[in-house]
Amino acid sequence: MTGNAPTTEQVSSLLDDRDLVVVSNREPYSHEYEDGEVTVSRPAGGLTSALDPVMQSVGGTWIAWGSGDADHAVTDEDGRVGVPPESPAYTLRRVPLSDERVEGYYYGYSNQVLWPVCHLDTAKVNARDEFWQQYREANRAFADAVCGEAGDDPVVWFQDYHLALAPRFVKANRPDAFCMQFWHIPWPSRDVFRACPQYERLLEGLLGNDLVGVHTDAYCRNFLDCAAALPGATVDRATRSVVYDGHRTFVRPFPLGVDAEHHRDLARSDAASRFWREFGDRHGLADVAVALGVERLDYTKGIPERLAALERLWETRPAWRGELTYVQKASVSRGEIPAYQRLQERVRSEVERINDRFATDDWQPVVYVEDHLPQTGLAALYREADLCLVSALRDGMNLVAKEFIASQVQDPGVLVLSELTGASEELGEEALTIHPRDTHGFADAIERGLRLPSDDRGRRMCELQRQVHASDVYAWLDAQFRTVRAIRRGRQRATPPRGR
Ligand code: GDG
């Protein structure tokens, strides 16, 4: 946690000392068996690592799916374990889900219905009835855990699209709970959202919340448009709120940021320099320009489109052969789903084909890495990259763009950014903006980025860094907790004192 992180007093005061209960699909700590011994793995994602210190300081409860194979061996009979393991500061309550439930709720409904719908790829929707049944049951299990754990007047904070139904289940049992949810992926327009057969049930679930947060203004407008078409719902665009079933839900944009100071420190670390010396030597990167892409192997991230633009560049501008190397850090993700398996095969074979086409004895055009890198390794790649290529076909935000910016502690590099990312709303002015499917324009932007004079690069990066530091993950937390307080205070003022 860095200097920008809110203190315990600040968080507690914004929450009026109410208990904080975070609910997410993924857990912040997982226990696994390794050679018969139980080991703990640590938060990996940006969000868990930002929320974990907040939870440690306010001592709340975090409810999540217990996915580690030793998870349930270390909990008490109610599925609770104190974390962090070495000095417990808050409670992690693990929700057990059977393999069948995970199959239907996570790999099925969450990632083969909601994920493609929200990323506007309706052709990939696989809406099997049993996926929906399992999604509902899993949401019920999370909601039951919340009702079992939460003290009086809690603030219950749901994360993401896996949990769209749980807020209404909780509210029905615990009307005293302030329920809020952050939706990390895009919210599509009404026409697209309707591709999901249960779109009305999903909206009803989400409207059990008091506050729904999304990354951008555009997603906020889309959500209100969808709610306006829900029978029985009334939308008030002036206050950006929806009244449904006698209950008002506020909808607000809260653009998520990264822990910018932490990323800057990682990029300055000796461990990052050691990583780079070894990595750069192994792949012959000392005397070439380096372009970088970092993502999960997901069809929304536009990896084949990016490879096509790079191929076009090396094909039509041969001067860049031997001069520019592209490093693709790709993590295998959701490998049980056929669309993901196909993408993995396609990316691997495209990399191989492009390398066969252009490689020389002393130069390989694409360096492809599927290993999970330590944070300092990733920081080294960000720091040394001359270009970061973000070409998502749709992306709720895209934290890689922000991590790259925060890690630029040496000669400033250039961000090439898809206009179809949430991040483009904040960073689009000083990045080189591309459309990921415009191969020719994308190739031009790569070359332009490589040729940008250093004063222009410096000015752009300075402005981008100002933005990323000002809107970091702690500003995101602060804005949400302040909104919670404002809504609660507004309601208290509107409620006549008892007895009158
Ligand atoms: C969803 C939304 C939204 C990747 N490889 C390694 C590694 N990573 C880390 C990156 C970054 C994270 O994974 C990826 O975050 P993104 O934001 O780019 O994308 P999603 O995973 O799709 O996240 C997205 C986000 O939620 C937050 O709301 O921005 O739109 O789709 O933090 O650093 N980290 C390490 N080693 C790796 O090899 N240590």
Coordinates of C-alpha atoms and ligand atoms in Angstrom, one line a residue:
M1 CA 0.0 0.0 0.0
T2 CA 1.4 3.4 -0.9
G3 CA 1.2 7.0 0.4
N4 CA -2.1 7.6 -1.5
A5 CA -3.9 4.7 0.3
P6 CA -6.7 5.8 2.6
T7 CA -6.1 5.4 6.3
T8 CA -8.2 3.1 8.5
E9 CA -9.8 6.3 10.0
Q10 CA -10.6 7.7 6.5
V11 CA -12.3 4.5 5.3
S12 CA -14.1 3.9 8.6
S13 CA -15.3 7.5 8.7
L14 CA -16.6 7.3 5.1
L15 CA -18.4 4.1 6.0
D16 CA -19.7 5.6 9.3
D17 CA -18.0 2.7 11.1
R18 CA -20.3 0.2 9.4
D19 CA -18.9 -3.3 8.7
L20 CA -17.5 -3.8 5.2
V21 CA -18.3 -7.0 3.5
V22 CA -16.6 -7.6 0.1
V23 CA -18.0 -10.3 -2.2
S24 CA -16.2 -11.6 -5.2
N25 CA -15.8 -14.7 -7.3
R26 CA -12.0 -14.9 -6.8
E27 CA -10.5 -15.0 -3.4
P28 CA -7.7 -12.9 -2.2
Y29 CA -5.7 -15.8 -0.7
S30 CA -5.9 -19.5 -1.7
H31 CA -4.6 -22.6 0.0
E32 CA -3.1 -25.3 -2.1
Y33 CA -1.5 -28.7 -1.5
E34 CA 2.1 -28.9 -2.6
D35 CA 4.0 -32.1 -2.0
G36 CA 1.5 -32.9 0.8
E37 CA 2.1 -29.5 2.5
V38 CA -0.4 -26.7 2.5
T39 CA 0.9 -23.5 0.9
V40 CA -0.8 -20.1 0.5
S41 CA -0.8 -18.1 -2.7
R42 CA -1.2 -14.4 -2.6
P43 CA -3.4 -11.9 -4.4
A44 CA -2.3 -11.6 -8.0
G45 CA -4.8 -9.2 -9.7
G46 CA -4.7 -5.4 -9.3
L47 CA -8.0 -5.2 -7.6
T48 CA -7.4 -7.9 -5.0
S49 CA -4.1 -6.3 -4.1
A50 CA -5.7 -2.9 -3.7
L51 CA -8.7 -4.1 -1.6
D52 CA -6.6 -6.5 0.6
P53 CA -4.8 -3.6 2.4
V54 CA -8.1 -1.8 2.9
M55 CA -9.7 -4.9 4.4
Q56 CA -6.6 -5.4 6.5
S57 CA -7.0 -1.9 7.9
V58 CA -10.7 -1.9 8.5
G59 CA -10.9 -5.6 9.4
G60 CA -14.0 -6.6 7.5
T61 CA -15.2 -9.8 5.9
W62 CA -14.4 -11.0 2.3
I63 CA -16.6 -13.7 0.8
A64 CA -15.4 -15.6 -2.2
W65 CA -15.5 -19.0 -3.9
G66 CA -13.0 -21.3 -2.2
S67 CA -11.2 -22.5 -5.3
G68 CA -7.9 -23.8 -3.8
D69 CA -7.6 -27.6 -3.3
A70 CA -6.7 -27.1 0.4
D71 CA -9.0 -24.2 1.0
H72 CA -11.6 -26.1 3.0
A73 CA -9.0 -28.0 5.0
V74 CA -7.9 -24.8 6.8
T75 CA -11.3 -23.1 7.5
D76 CA -13.5 -23.5 10.5
E77 CA -16.9 -25.4 10.2
D78 CA -18.5 -22.2 8.8
G79 CA -15.9 -21.8 6.0
R80 CA -14.0 -19.0 7.7
V81 CA -10.2 -18.4 7.9
G82 CA -8.3 -15.3 9.2
V83 CA -6.1 -13.7 6.6
P84 CA -3.3 -12.8 5.9
P85 CA -2.3 -16.1 7.3
E86 CA 0.8 -14.8 9.1
S87 CA -1.1 -12.1 11.0
P88 CA -4.8 -12.4 10.5
A89 CA -6.5 -9.0 10.2
Y90 CA -9.8 -9.9 8.5
T91 CA -12.0 -12.8 7.8
L92 CA -12.1 -14.7 4.5
R93 CA -15.3 -16.7 4.2
R94 CA -15.1 -19.3 1.6
V95 CA -18.1 -20.4 -0.4
P96 CA -17.8 -24.0 -1.5
L97 CA -19.0 -24.7 -5.1
S98 CA -19.3 -28.2 -6.6
D99 CA -17.5 -28.9 -9.9
E100 CA -20.9 -29.0 -11.6
R101 CA -21.8 -25.5 -10.2
V102 CA -18.5 -24.0 -11.2
E103 CA -18.9 -25.5 -14.7
G104 CA -22.4 -23.9 -15.1
Y105 CA -22.0 -20.7 -13.1
Y106 CA -18.4 -19.7 -13.9
Y107 CA -17.4 -21.3 -17.2
G108 CA -21.0 -21.3 -18.4
Y109 CA -23.2 -18.4 -17.6
S110 CA -20.6 -15.9 -16.5
N111 CA -18.1 -16.5 -19.3
Q112 CA -20.2 -17.9 -22.2
V113 CA -23.2 -15.6 -21.8
L114 CA -22.4 -12.4 -19.8
W115 CA -18.8 -12.0 -20.9
P116 CA -19.6 -12.1 -24.7
V117 CA -22.8 -10.1 -24.4
C118 CA -21.1 -7.3 -22.5
H119 CA -18.2 -7.3 -25.0
L120 CA -20.7 -7.0 -27.9
D121 CA -19.8 -10.5 -29.3
T122 CA -23.3 -12.0 -29.3
A123 CA -22.3 -14.7 -31.8
K124 CA -20.3 -16.3 -29.0
V125 CA -23.2 -16.5 -26.6
N126 CA -24.0 -20.0 -25.5
A127 CA -27.1 -19.7 -23.4
R128 CA -27.8 -23.2 -22.1
D129 CA -30.6 -23.5 -19.5
E130 CA -28.4 -25.3 -17.0
F131 CA -25.9 -22.5 -17.1
W132 CA -28.6 -20.1 -15.9
Q133 CA -29.8 -22.6 -13.2
Q134 CA -26.3 -22.9 -11.8
Y135 CA -25.7 -19.2 -12.0
R136 CA -28.8 -18.6 -9.9
E137 CA -27.8 -21.2 -7.3
A138 CA -24.3 -19.9 -7.0
N139 CA -25.6 -16.4 -6.5
R140 CA -27.9 -17.8 -3.9
A141 CA -25.0 -19.4 -2.1
F142 CA -23.0 -16.2 -2.1
A143 CA -26.0 -14.3 -0.8
D144 CA -26.6 -16.8 2.0
A145 CA -23.0 -16.4 3.1
V146 CA -23.4 -12.6 3.1
C147 CA -26.6 -12.9 5.3
G148 CA -24.8 -15.3 7.6
E149 CA -21.7 -13.1 8.0
A150 CA -22.9 -9.5 8.0
G151 CA -23.4 -7.6 11.3
D152 CA -26.0 -4.8 11.7
D153 CA -26.2 -2.2 8.9
P154 CA -23.3 -3.5 6.8
V155 CA -21.9 -2.1 3.6
V156 CA -21.9 -5.1 1.2
W157 CA -19.7 -4.6 -1.9
F158 CA -20.2 -7.1 -4.8
Q159 CA -17.6 -7.3 -7.4
D160 CA -18.3 -7.9 -11.1
Y161 CA -20.6 -9.8 -13.4
H162 CA -20.5 -13.2 -11.6
L163 CA -22.8 -11.8 -8.9
A164 CA -25.6 -10.0 -10.7
L165 CA -28.4 -11.8 -8.8
A166 CA -27.0 -11.8 -5.3
P167 CA -27.8 -8.2 -4.3
R168 CA -31.5 -8.7 -4.6
F169 CA -31.3 -12.0 -2.6
V170 CA -29.4 -10.1 0.1
K171 CA -31.7 -7.1 0.1
A172 CA -34.7 -9.3 0.5
N173 CA -33.3 -10.8 3.7
R174 CA -31.3 -7.9 5.0
P175 CA -33.0 -4.6 4.1
D176 CA -30.6 -2.8 6.5
A177 CA -27.6 -3.7 4.3
F178 CA -26.3 -1.0 2.0
C179 CA -25.6 -3.0 -1.2
M180 CA -23.2 -1.8 -3.9
Q181 CA -21.6 -3.4 -6.9
F182 CA -18.8 -2.6 -9.3
W183 CA -19.2 -4.0 -12.8
H184 CA -15.7 -4.4 -14.2
I185 CA -16.6 -5.1 -17.9
P186 CA -18.4 -2.9 -20.4
W187 CA -22.2 -2.3 -20.0
P188 CA -23.5 -2.7 -23.6
S189 CA -26.4 -0.8 -25.3
R190 CA -29.9 -2.1 -24.7
D191 CA -30.2 -3.9 -28.1
V192 CA -27.1 -5.9 -27.3
F193 CA -28.0 -6.6 -23.7
R194 CA -31.2 -8.1 -24.9
A195 CA -29.2 -10.9 -26.6
C196 CA -29.0 -12.4 -23.1
P197 CA -32.3 -14.3 -22.6
Q198 CA -32.4 -13.4 -18.9
Y199 CA -31.7 -9.7 -19.3
E200 CA -34.7 -8.6 -17.2
R201 CA -33.8 -11.0 -14.3
L202 CA -30.3 -9.7 -14.3
L203 CA -31.4 -6.1 -14.1
E204 CA -33.8 -6.9 -11.3
G205 CA -30.9 -8.6 -9.4
L206 CA -28.7 -5.6 -9.9
L207 CA -31.4 -3.2 -8.9
G208 CA -31.3 -4.8 -5.5
N209 CA -28.2 -2.6 -5.0
D210 CA -28.2 0.9 -3.6
L211 CA -25.3 1.9 -5.9
V212 CA -24.0 0.4 -9.1
G213 CA -20.6 1.5 -10.3
V214 CA -19.2 1.2 -13.9
H215 CA -16.0 2.5 -15.4
T216 CA -17.3 5.2 -17.8
D217 CA -20.1 7.6 -18.5
A218 CA -21.0 5.7 -21.7
Y219 CA -21.6 2.4 -19.7
C220 CA -23.6 4.4 -17.1
R221 CA -25.9 5.7 -19.9
N222 CA -26.2 2.3 -21.4
F223 CA -27.2 0.8 -18.0
L224 CA -29.9 3.5 -17.6
D225 CA -31.2 2.9 -21.1
C226 CA -31.5 -0.9 -20.3
A227 CA -33.2 -0.1 -17.0
A228 CA -35.7 2.3 -18.7
A229 CA -37.0 -0.6 -20.7
L230 CA -37.5 -2.9 -17.7
P231 CA -41.3 -3.1 -17.0
G232 CA -42.0 -1.4 -13.6
A233 CA -38.7 0.6 -13.5
T234 CA -38.5 4.4 -13.6
V235 CA -35.3 6.1 -14.6
D236 CA -34.4 9.6 -13.4
R237 CA -31.6 10.7 -15.7
A238 CA -30.9 13.9 -13.7
T239 CA -29.9 12.0 -10.6
R240 CA -28.8 8.9 -12.6
S241 CA -30.9 6.6 -10.6
V242 CA -33.6 3.9 -11.1
V243 CA -36.6 3.2 -9.0
Y244 CA -37.7 -0.4 -9.1
D245 CA -39.9 -2.3 -6.7
G246 CA -40.0 0.8 -4.4
H247 CA -36.2 1.0 -4.2
R248 CA -33.8 3.5 -5.7
T249 CA -30.5 2.5 -7.2
F250 CA -27.9 5.1 -8.1
V251 CA -25.6 4.4 -11.1
R252 CA -22.3 6.2 -11.3
P253 CA -19.0 6.0 -13.3
F254 CA -15.9 5.3 -11.3
P255 CA -13.0 4.7 -13.6
L256 CA -10.7 2.2 -12.0
G257 CA -7.0 3.1 -11.7
V258 CA -3.9 1.2 -10.6
D259 CA -1.6 1.7 -7.6
A260 CA 0.6 4.0 -9.7
E261 CA 3.2 4.6 -7.0
H262 CA 3.6 0.9 -6.4
H263 CA 4.1 0.3 -10.1
R264 CA 6.7 3.1 -10.3
D265 CA 8.6 1.6 -7.4
L266 CA 8.5 -1.8 -9.0
A267 CA 9.9 -0.4 -12.2
R268 CA 12.8 1.3 -10.3
S269 CA 13.6 -1.9 -8.3
D270 CA 16.9 -3.9 -8.6
A271 CA 14.8 -7.0 -9.2
A272 CA 13.3 -5.4 -12.3
S273 CA 16.8 -4.6 -13.6
R274 CA 18.0 -8.1 -12.9
F275 CA 15.0 -9.5 -14.7
W276 CA 15.6 -7.3 -17.7
R277 CA 19.3 -8.1 -18.0
E278 CA 18.5 -11.8 -18.2
F279 CA 15.4 -11.5 -20.4
G280 CA 16.9 -9.0 -22.8
D281 CA 20.1 -11.1 -23.2
R282 CA 18.1 -14.3 -23.8
H283 CA 16.0 -12.7 -26.5
G284 CA 18.5 -10.4 -28.1
L285 CA 16.6 -7.2 -27.2
A286 CA 19.6 -4.9 -26.4
D287 CA 19.8 -3.2 -29.8
V288 CA 16.2 -3.3 -31.1
A289 CA 13.1 -1.2 -30.4
V290 CA 10.7 -3.2 -28.2
A291 CA 6.9 -3.2 -28.6
L292 CA 4.9 -4.9 -25.8
G293 CA 1.5 -6.5 -25.4
V294 CA 0.3 -8.0 -22.0
E295 CA -2.9 -9.9 -21.6
R296 CA -4.9 -13.0 -20.8
L297 CA -5.5 -15.0 -24.0
D298 CA -9.0 -13.6 -24.5
Y299 CA -10.8 -13.0 -27.7
T300 CA -11.8 -9.5 -26.6
K301 CA -8.1 -8.4 -26.4
G302 CA -7.5 -8.1 -30.1
I303 CA -4.3 -10.1 -30.2
P304 CA -4.6 -11.6 -33.7
E305 CA -5.5 -8.1 -35.0
R306 CA -2.3 -6.7 -33.4
L307 CA -0.2 -9.5 -34.9
A308 CA -1.8 -8.6 -38.3
A309 CA -0.8 -5.0 -37.9
L310 CA 2.8 -5.9 -37.0
E311 CA 3.0 -8.3 -39.9
R312 CA 1.8 -5.5 -42.2
L313 CA 4.5 -3.3 -40.8
W314 CA 7.3 -5.8 -41.4
E315 CA 5.9 -6.6 -44.8
T316 CA 5.4 -3.1 -46.2
R317 CA 8.3 -1.4 -44.3
P318 CA 11.1 -3.9 -44.4
A319 CA 13.4 -1.3 -42.7
W320 CA 11.8 -2.4 -39.4
R321 CA 12.9 -6.0 -39.8
G322 CA 15.7 -6.6 -37.4
E323 CA 14.9 -3.3 -35.8
L324 CA 11.7 -3.9 -33.9
T325 CA 10.8 -6.9 -31.7
Y326 CA 7.4 -7.5 -30.4
V327 CA 7.1 -9.1 -27.0
Q328 CA 3.7 -10.8 -26.3
K329 CA 3.1 -11.7 -22.6
A330 CA 0.0 -13.9 -22.9
S331 CA -1.6 -15.8 -20.0
V332 CA -3.8 -18.9 -20.7
S333 CA -7.3 -18.1 -19.4
R334 CA -10.6 -20.0 -19.3
G335 CA -9.0 -22.9 -21.2
E336 CA -12.1 -25.1 -20.6
I337 CA -14.1 -23.0 -23.0
P338 CA -13.9 -23.9 -26.8
A339 CA -13.7 -20.3 -28.0
Y340 CA -10.7 -19.7 -25.7
Q341 CA -9.0 -23.0 -26.9
R342 CA -9.4 -21.9 -30.5
L343 CA -8.0 -18.4 -29.8
Q344 CA -5.0 -20.0 -28.0
E345 CA -4.2 -22.2 -31.0
R346 CA -4.7 -19.3 -33.4
V347 CA -2.4 -17.0 -31.6
R348 CA 0.3 -19.6 -31.2
S349 CA 0.2 -20.5 -34.8
E350 CA 0.2 -16.9 -36.0
V351 CA 3.2 -16.2 -33.9
E352 CA 5.0 -19.2 -35.4
R353 CA 4.0 -18.2 -38.9
I354 CA 5.2 -14.6 -38.6
N355 CA 8.4 -15.7 -37.0
D356 CA 9.0 -18.3 -39.9
R357 CA 8.2 -15.6 -42.4
F358 CA 10.6 -12.8 -41.2
A359 CA 13.1 -14.2 -38.7
T360 CA 16.8 -14.0 -39.5
D361 CA 19.8 -15.7 -37.9
D362 CA 20.1 -13.0 -35.3
W363 CA 16.5 -11.6 -35.0
Q364 CA 13.2 -13.0 -34.0
P365 CA 10.2 -10.7 -34.7
V366 CA 7.9 -12.0 -32.0
V367 CA 8.9 -13.2 -28.5
Y368 CA 6.0 -15.1 -27.1
V369 CA 5.8 -15.7 -23.3
E370 CA 3.0 -17.7 -21.7
D371 CA 4.7 -18.1 -18.2
H372 CA 3.2 -16.0 -15.4
L373 CA 5.8 -13.3 -14.6
P374 CA 6.6 -11.9 -11.2
Q375 CA 5.4 -8.3 -10.7
T376 CA 9.0 -7.1 -11.0
G377 CA 9.4 -9.0 -14.3
L378 CA 6.3 -7.4 -15.7
A379 CA 7.5 -4.0 -14.5
A380 CA 10.8 -4.5 -16.3
L381 CA 9.0 -5.2 -19.6
Y382 CA 6.8 -2.1 -19.1
R383 CA 9.8 0.0 -18.2
E384 CA 11.9 -1.1 -21.2
A385 CA 9.2 -1.1 -23.8
D386 CA 9.4 1.7 -26.4
L387 CA 5.7 1.0 -27.3
C388 CA 2.9 -0.6 -25.5
L389 CA 0.2 -1.9 -27.8
V390 CA -3.3 -2.2 -26.4
S391 CA -5.7 -3.2 -29.2
A392 CA -8.7 -4.7 -27.4
L393 CA -11.9 -5.1 -29.5
R394 CA -13.7 -4.1 -26.3
D395 CA -12.4 -3.7 -22.8
G396 CA -14.2 -2.4 -19.7
M397 CA -11.1 -0.3 -18.7
N398 CA -7.7 -2.0 -19.4
L399 CA -5.3 -1.7 -16.6
V400 CA -2.3 -2.8 -18.7
A401 CA -2.3 0.7 -20.3
K402 CA -2.2 2.3 -16.9
E403 CA 0.5 0.0 -15.5
F404 CA 2.7 0.7 -18.5
I405 CA 2.4 4.5 -18.0
A406 CA 3.1 4.2 -14.3
S407 CA 6.2 2.1 -15.0
Q408 CA 7.8 4.6 -17.5
V409 CA 10.6 5.7 -15.3
Q410 CA 13.3 5.9 -18.0
D411 CA 13.3 7.1 -21.6
P412 CA 9.5 7.7 -22.2
G413 CA 7.8 5.2 -24.4
V414 CA 4.5 5.6 -26.3
L415 CA 1.1 4.1 -25.7
V416 CA -0.8 2.9 -28.7
L417 CA -4.4 2.5 -27.5
S418 CA -7.6 1.1 -29.0
E419 CA -10.5 3.5 -29.1
L420 CA -12.7 0.6 -27.9
T421 CA -11.3 0.4 -24.4
G422 CA -12.7 2.2 -21.3
A423 CA -9.1 3.6 -20.8
S424 CA -9.4 5.5 -24.0
E425 CA -11.8 7.9 -22.4
E426 CA -9.1 9.1 -20.0
L427 CA -5.9 8.4 -22.0
G428 CA -7.0 8.8 -25.6
E429 CA -5.7 12.3 -26.0
E430 CA -2.1 11.6 -25.3
A431 CA -1.9 8.0 -26.5
L432 CA -1.8 7.2 -30.3
T433 CA -5.4 6.1 -30.8
I434 CA -6.1 3.2 -33.2
H435 CA -9.1 1.1 -34.3
P436 CA -7.9 -2.5 -33.8
R437 CA -9.5 -3.8 -37.0
D438 CA -8.0 -1.0 -39.2
T439 CA -4.8 -3.0 -39.9
H440 CA -3.3 -0.3 -42.2
G441 CA -4.0 2.5 -39.7
F442 CA -2.7 0.4 -36.8
A443 CA 0.6 -0.4 -38.7
D444 CA 1.0 3.4 -39.4
A445 CA 0.4 4.2 -35.7
I446 CA 3.1 1.7 -34.7
E447 CA 5.6 3.3 -37.0
R448 CA 4.6 6.8 -36.0
G449 CA 5.1 5.8 -32.3
L450 CA 8.5 4.5 -33.1
R451 CA 9.5 7.7 -34.9
L452 CA 7.9 10.2 -32.4
P453 CA 10.6 12.8 -31.4
S454 CA 11.7 12.5 -27.8
D455 CA 10.2 15.9 -26.7
D456 CA 6.8 14.9 -28.0
R457 CA 7.1 11.5 -26.3
G458 CA 8.1 13.2 -23.0
R459 CA 5.3 15.6 -23.1
R460 CA 2.7 13.0 -23.8
M461 CA 4.0 10.6 -21.1
C462 CA 4.2 13.4 -18.5
E463 CA 0.5 14.2 -19.1
L464 CA -0.4 10.5 -19.0
Q465 CA 1.5 10.0 -15.8
R466 CA -0.2 13.0 -14.2
Q467 CA -3.6 11.4 -15.1
V468 CA -2.7 7.9 -13.9
H469 CA -1.4 9.1 -10.6
A470 CA -4.3 11.5 -10.0
S471 CA -6.9 8.8 -10.8
D472 CA -5.3 5.8 -9.1
V473 CA -7.0 2.9 -7.4
Y474 CA -7.2 4.7 -4.1
A475 CA -9.0 7.7 -5.8
W476 CA -11.4 5.1 -7.1
L477 CA -12.0 3.6 -3.7
D478 CA -12.4 7.0 -2.1
A479 CA -14.9 8.2 -4.8
Q480 CA -17.1 5.2 -4.1
F481 CA -17.0 5.4 -0.4
R482 CA -17.8 9.1 -0.5
T483 CA -20.8 8.3 -2.8
V484 CA -22.0 5.7 -0.3
R485 CA -21.8 8.3 2.5
A486 CA -23.6 10.9 0.4
I487 CA -26.5 8.5 -0.5
R488 CA -26.9 7.4 3.1
R489 CA -26.9 11.0 4.4
G490 CA -29.4 12.0 1.7
R491 CA -31.6 9.1 2.8
Q492 CA -31.4 10.0 6.4
R493 CA -32.4 13.6 5.6
A494 CA -35.3 12.4 3.6
T495 CA -36.6 10.1 6.3
P496 CA -38.8 11.9 8.9
P497 CA -37.6 11.2 12.4
R498 CA -39.5 8.3 14.0
G499 CA -42.5 9.1 16.2
R500 CA -43.8 12.1 14.3
Ligands
GDG1 C1 -11.1 -7.0 -16.2 C2 -11.7 -6.2 -17.4 C3 -10.8 -4.1 -16.4 C4 -1.1 -10.2 -16.8 N1 -0.1 -11.0 -17.0 C5 0.6 -11.0 -15.8 C6 0.0 -10.2 -14.9 N2 -1.1 -9.6 -15.5 C7 -2.0 -8.6 -14.9 C8 -1.8 -7.2 -15.5 C9 -3.1 -6.6 -15.2 C10 -4.1 -7.7 -15.2 O1 -3.3 -8.9 -15.3 C11 -5.0 -7.6 -16.5 O2 -5.9 -6.6 -16.3 P1 -6.8 -5.9 -17.4 O3 -7.5 -4.7 -16.9 O4 -5.9 -5.6 -18.6 O5 -7.8 -7.0 -18.0 P2 -8.8 -8.2 -17.4 O6 -8.1 -9.3 -16.8 O7 -9.6 -8.6 -18.6 O8 -9.7 -7.4 -16.3 C12 -10.9 -5.0 -17.7 C13 -10.3 -5.0 -15.2 O9 -11.2 -6.1 -15.1 C14 -10.4 -4.2 -13.9 O10 -11.7 -3.6 -13.8 O11 -9.8 -3.1 -16.7 O12 -11.5 -4.2 -18.7 O13 -11.8 -7.1 -18.6 O14 -3.1 -6.0 -13.8 O15 -0.7 -6.7 -14.8 N3 0.5 -9.9 -13.7 C15 1.6 -10.6 -13.3 N4 2.2 -11.5 -14.2 C16 1.8 -11.8 -15.4 O16 2.3 -12.6 -16.1 N5 2.2 -10.4 -12.1

